[in-house]
mmCIF file of C-alpha atoms in Angstrom:
data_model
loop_
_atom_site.group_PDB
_atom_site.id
_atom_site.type_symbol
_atom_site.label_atom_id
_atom_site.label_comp_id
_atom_site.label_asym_id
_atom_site.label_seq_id
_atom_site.Cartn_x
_atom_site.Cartn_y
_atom_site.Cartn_z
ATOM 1 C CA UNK E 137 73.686 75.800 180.481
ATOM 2 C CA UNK E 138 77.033 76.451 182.148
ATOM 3 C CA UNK E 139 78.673 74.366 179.632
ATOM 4 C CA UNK E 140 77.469 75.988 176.696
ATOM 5 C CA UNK E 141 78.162 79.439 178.251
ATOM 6 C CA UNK E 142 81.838 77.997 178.610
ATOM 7 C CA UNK E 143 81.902 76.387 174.942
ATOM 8 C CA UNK E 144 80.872 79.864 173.545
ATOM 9 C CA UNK E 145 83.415 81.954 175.798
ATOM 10 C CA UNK E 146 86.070 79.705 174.986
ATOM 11 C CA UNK E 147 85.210 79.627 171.201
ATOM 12 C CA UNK E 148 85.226 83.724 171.098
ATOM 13 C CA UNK E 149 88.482 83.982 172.857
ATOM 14 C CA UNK E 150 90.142 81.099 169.942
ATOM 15 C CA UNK E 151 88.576 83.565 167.441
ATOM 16 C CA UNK E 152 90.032 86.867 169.200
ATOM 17 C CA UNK E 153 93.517 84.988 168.976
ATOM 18 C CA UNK E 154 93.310 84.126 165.912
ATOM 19 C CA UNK E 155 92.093 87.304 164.252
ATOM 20 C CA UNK E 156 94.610 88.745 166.143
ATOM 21 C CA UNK E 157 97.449 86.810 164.941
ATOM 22 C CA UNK E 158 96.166 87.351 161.084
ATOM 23 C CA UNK E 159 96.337 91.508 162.019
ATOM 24 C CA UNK E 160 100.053 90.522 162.665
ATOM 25 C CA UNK E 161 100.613 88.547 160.154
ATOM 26 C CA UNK E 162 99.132 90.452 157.500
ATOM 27 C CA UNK E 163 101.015 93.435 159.284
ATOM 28 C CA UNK E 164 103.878 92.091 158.873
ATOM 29 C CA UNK E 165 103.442 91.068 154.910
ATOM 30 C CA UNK E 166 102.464 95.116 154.496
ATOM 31 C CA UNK E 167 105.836 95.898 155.967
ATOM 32 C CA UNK E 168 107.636 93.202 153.752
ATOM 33 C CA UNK E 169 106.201 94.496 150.954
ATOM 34 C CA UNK E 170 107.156 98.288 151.434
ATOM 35 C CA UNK E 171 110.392 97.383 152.814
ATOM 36 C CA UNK E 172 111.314 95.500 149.243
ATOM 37 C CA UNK E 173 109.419 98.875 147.386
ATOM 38 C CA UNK E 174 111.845 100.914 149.795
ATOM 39 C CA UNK E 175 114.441 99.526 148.213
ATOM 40 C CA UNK E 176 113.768 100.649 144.816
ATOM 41 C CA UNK E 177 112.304 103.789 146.262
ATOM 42 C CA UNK E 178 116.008 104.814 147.564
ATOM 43 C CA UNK E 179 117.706 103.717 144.679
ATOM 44 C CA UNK E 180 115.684 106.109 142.338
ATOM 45 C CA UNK E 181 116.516 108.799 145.089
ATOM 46 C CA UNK E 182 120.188 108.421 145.015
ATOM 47 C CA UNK E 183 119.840 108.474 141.236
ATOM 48 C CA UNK E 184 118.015 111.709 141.234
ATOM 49 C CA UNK E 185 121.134 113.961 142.097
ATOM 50 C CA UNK E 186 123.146 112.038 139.437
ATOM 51 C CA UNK E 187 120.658 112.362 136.474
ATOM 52 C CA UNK E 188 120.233 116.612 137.969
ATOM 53 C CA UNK E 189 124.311 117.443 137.621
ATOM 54 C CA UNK E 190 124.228 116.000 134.216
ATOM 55 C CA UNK E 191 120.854 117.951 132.793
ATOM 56 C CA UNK E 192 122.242 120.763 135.178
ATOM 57 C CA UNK E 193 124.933 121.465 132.180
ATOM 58 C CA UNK E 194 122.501 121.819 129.290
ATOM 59 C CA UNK E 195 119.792 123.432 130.716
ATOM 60 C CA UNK E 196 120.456 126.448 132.942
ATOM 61 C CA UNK E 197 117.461 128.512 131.722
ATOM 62 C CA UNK E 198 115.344 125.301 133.313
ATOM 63 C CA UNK E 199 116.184 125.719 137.101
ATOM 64 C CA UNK E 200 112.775 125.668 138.470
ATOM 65 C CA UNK E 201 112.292 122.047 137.339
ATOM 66 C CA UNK E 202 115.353 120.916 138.635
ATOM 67 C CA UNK E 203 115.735 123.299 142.215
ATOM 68 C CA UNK E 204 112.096 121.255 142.996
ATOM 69 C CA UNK E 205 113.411 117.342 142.342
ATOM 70 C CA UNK E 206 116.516 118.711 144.415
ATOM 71 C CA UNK E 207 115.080 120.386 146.923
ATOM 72 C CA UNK E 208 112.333 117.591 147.290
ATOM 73 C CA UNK E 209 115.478 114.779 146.912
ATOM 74 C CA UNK E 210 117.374 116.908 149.738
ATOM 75 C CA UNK E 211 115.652 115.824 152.201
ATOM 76 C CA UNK E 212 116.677 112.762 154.145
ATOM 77 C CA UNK E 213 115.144 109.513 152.756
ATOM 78 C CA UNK E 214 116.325 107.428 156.023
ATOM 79 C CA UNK E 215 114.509 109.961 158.446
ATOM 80 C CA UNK E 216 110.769 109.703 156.488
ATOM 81 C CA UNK E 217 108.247 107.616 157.727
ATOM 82 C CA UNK E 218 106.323 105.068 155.141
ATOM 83 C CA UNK E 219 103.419 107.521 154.663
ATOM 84 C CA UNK E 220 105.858 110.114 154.179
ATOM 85 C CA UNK E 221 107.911 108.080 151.906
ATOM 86 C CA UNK E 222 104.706 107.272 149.520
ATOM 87 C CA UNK E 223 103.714 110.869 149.500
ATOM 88 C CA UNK E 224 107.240 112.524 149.123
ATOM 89 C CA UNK E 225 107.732 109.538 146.441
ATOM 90 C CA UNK E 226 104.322 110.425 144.318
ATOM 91 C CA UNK E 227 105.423 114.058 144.512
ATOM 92 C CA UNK E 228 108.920 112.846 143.288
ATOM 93 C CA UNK E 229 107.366 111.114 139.965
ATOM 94 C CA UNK E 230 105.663 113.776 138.892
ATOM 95 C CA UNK E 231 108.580 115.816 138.907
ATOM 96 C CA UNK E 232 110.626 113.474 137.412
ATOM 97 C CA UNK E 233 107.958 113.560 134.481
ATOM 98 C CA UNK E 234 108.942 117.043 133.775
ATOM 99 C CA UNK E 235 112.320 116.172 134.223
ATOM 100 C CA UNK E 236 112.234 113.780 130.872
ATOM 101 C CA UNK E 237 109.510 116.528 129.039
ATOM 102 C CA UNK E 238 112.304 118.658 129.714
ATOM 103 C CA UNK E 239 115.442 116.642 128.716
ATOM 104 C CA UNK E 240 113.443 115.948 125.673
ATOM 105 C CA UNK E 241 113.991 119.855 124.671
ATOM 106 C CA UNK E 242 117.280 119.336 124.530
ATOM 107 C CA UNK E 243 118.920 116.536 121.628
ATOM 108 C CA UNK E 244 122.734 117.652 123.062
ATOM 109 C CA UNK E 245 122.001 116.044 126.182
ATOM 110 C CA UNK E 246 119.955 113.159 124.857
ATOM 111 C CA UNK E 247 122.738 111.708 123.449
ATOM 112 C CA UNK E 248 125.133 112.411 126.307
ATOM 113 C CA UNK E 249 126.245 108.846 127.477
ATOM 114 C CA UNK E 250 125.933 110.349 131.401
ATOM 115 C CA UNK E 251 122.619 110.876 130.687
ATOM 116 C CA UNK E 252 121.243 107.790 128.817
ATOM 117 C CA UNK E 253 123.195 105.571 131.156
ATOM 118 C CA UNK E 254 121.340 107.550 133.949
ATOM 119 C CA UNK E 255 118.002 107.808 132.402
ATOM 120 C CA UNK E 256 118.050 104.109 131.150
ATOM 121 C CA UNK E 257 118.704 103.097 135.085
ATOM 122 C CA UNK E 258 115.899 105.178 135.998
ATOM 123 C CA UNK E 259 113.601 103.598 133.350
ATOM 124 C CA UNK E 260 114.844 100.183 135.379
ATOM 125 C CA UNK E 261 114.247 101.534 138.485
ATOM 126 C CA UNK E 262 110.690 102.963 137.633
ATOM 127 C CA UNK E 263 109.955 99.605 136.455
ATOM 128 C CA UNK E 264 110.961 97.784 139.743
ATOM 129 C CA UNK E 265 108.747 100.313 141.969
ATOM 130 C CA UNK E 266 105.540 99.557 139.797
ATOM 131 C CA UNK E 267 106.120 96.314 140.000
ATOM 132 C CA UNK E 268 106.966 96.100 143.801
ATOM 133 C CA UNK E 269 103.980 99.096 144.367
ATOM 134 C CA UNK E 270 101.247 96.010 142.585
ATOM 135 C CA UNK E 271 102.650 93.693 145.229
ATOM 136 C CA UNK E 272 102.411 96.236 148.072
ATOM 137 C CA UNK E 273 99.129 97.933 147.091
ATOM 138 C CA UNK E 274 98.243 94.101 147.091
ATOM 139 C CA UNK E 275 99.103 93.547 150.435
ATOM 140 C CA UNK E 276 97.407 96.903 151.561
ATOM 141 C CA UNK E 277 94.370 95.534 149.957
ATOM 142 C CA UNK E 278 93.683 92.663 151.838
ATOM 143 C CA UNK E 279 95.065 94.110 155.041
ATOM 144 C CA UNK E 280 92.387 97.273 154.961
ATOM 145 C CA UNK E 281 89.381 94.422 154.316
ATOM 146 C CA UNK E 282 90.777 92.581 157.332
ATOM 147 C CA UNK E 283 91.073 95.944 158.918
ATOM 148 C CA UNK E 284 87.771 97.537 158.079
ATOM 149 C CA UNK E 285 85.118 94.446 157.511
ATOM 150 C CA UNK E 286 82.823 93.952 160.401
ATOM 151 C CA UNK E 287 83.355 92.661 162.678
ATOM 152 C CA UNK E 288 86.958 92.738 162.808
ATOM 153 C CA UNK E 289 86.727 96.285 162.516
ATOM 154 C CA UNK E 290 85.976 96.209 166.082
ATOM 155 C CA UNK E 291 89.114 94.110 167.241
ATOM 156 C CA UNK E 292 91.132 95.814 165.222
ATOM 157 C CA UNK E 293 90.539 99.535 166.853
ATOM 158 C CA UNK E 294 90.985 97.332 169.984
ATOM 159 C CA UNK E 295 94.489 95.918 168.877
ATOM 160 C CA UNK E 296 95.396 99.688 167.663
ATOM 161 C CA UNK E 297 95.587 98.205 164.012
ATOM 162 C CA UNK E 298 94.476 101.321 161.637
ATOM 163 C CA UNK E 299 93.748 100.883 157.347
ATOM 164 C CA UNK E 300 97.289 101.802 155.695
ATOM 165 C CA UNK E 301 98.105 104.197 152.642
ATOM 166 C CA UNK E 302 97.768 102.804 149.214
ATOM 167 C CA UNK E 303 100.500 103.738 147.106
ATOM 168 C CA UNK E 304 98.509 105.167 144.200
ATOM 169 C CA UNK E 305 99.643 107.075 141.019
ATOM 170 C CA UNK E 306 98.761 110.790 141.732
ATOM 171 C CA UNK E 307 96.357 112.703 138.843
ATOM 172 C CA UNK E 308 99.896 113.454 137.261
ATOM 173 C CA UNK E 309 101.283 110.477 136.675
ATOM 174 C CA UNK E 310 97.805 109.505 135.413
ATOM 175 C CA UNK E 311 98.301 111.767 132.303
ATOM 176 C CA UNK E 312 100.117 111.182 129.523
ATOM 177 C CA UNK E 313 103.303 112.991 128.793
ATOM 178 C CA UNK E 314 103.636 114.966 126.117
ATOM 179 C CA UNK E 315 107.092 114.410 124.058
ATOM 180 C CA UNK E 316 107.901 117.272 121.189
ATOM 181 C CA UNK E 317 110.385 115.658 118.803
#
């Protein structure tokens, strides 16, 4: 009886240590995968102030658009946490939707080279963060199931290992945009 006792012990504390090493390890693909979204994340924000001098010039009737994507981009990227970072990110987007409904208003600065050099590295940009926020919200995925299923659910509020934000498209971004030619 003592022997089983110690075979079942010994067989919970293997699966303790290992469910703990997948929280790490999953942990630690989450973080991988926002730090390579990061990447594109801050290179869209240092493009933002760029892109805003050269609509700046042809639309000064428009500064509510633009004083929001510069006061929102004014704040320091380096300084947000990730959560932060998503949210200040999905806010971002949908002002930079406006930002193109607006340029569109204006055929002057359409064909400015400033601006479609600016607002064809955005495009890239905007591609590289939905394809690096698949991979991430990927990650996220299976590291909330680890997180939440029973019964590692109960480990993982041991090992202080909480769900993490999705990085979702927000009810603006869901909606088309509306281009006037």
């Amino acid at each position: 009886m003592l022997y089983f006792i110690l075979i079942i012990v010994i067989l919970v504390i293997i699966y303790v240590l290992a469910l703990y090493n997948s929280f790490i390890k999953l942990d630690n693909k989450v973080e991988e995968a926002f730090s390579t979204m990061d990447v594109y994340l801050k290179k869209r924000w240092e493009l933002i102030p760029n892109l805003a001098e050269v609509v700046k010039g042809y639309s000064k009737h428009e500064k509510e658009t633009l004083t929001k994507i510069i006061d929102l981009r004014n704040k320091t990227y380096d300084d947000l946490s990730n959560n932060e970072k998503i949210k200040k990110n999905e806010v971002l987007s949908n002002g930079l939707n406006k930002f193109i409904v607006l340029a569109e208003n204006y055929p002057d600065l359409k064909a400015s080279s400033n601006y479609k050099d600016l607002s064809d590295k955005l495009t890239k940009v905007n591609d590289d963060i939905a394809n690096s926020r698949k991979y991430y919200n990927g990650c996220v995925r299976i590291y909330n199931n680890k997180v939440e299923m029973f019964p590692n659910n109960i480990f993982a509020k041991l090992f202080g290992y909480k769900s993490k934000l999705m990085f979702e498209a927000s009810n603006e971004e869901k909606k088309n945009i509306n281009v006037k030619l």
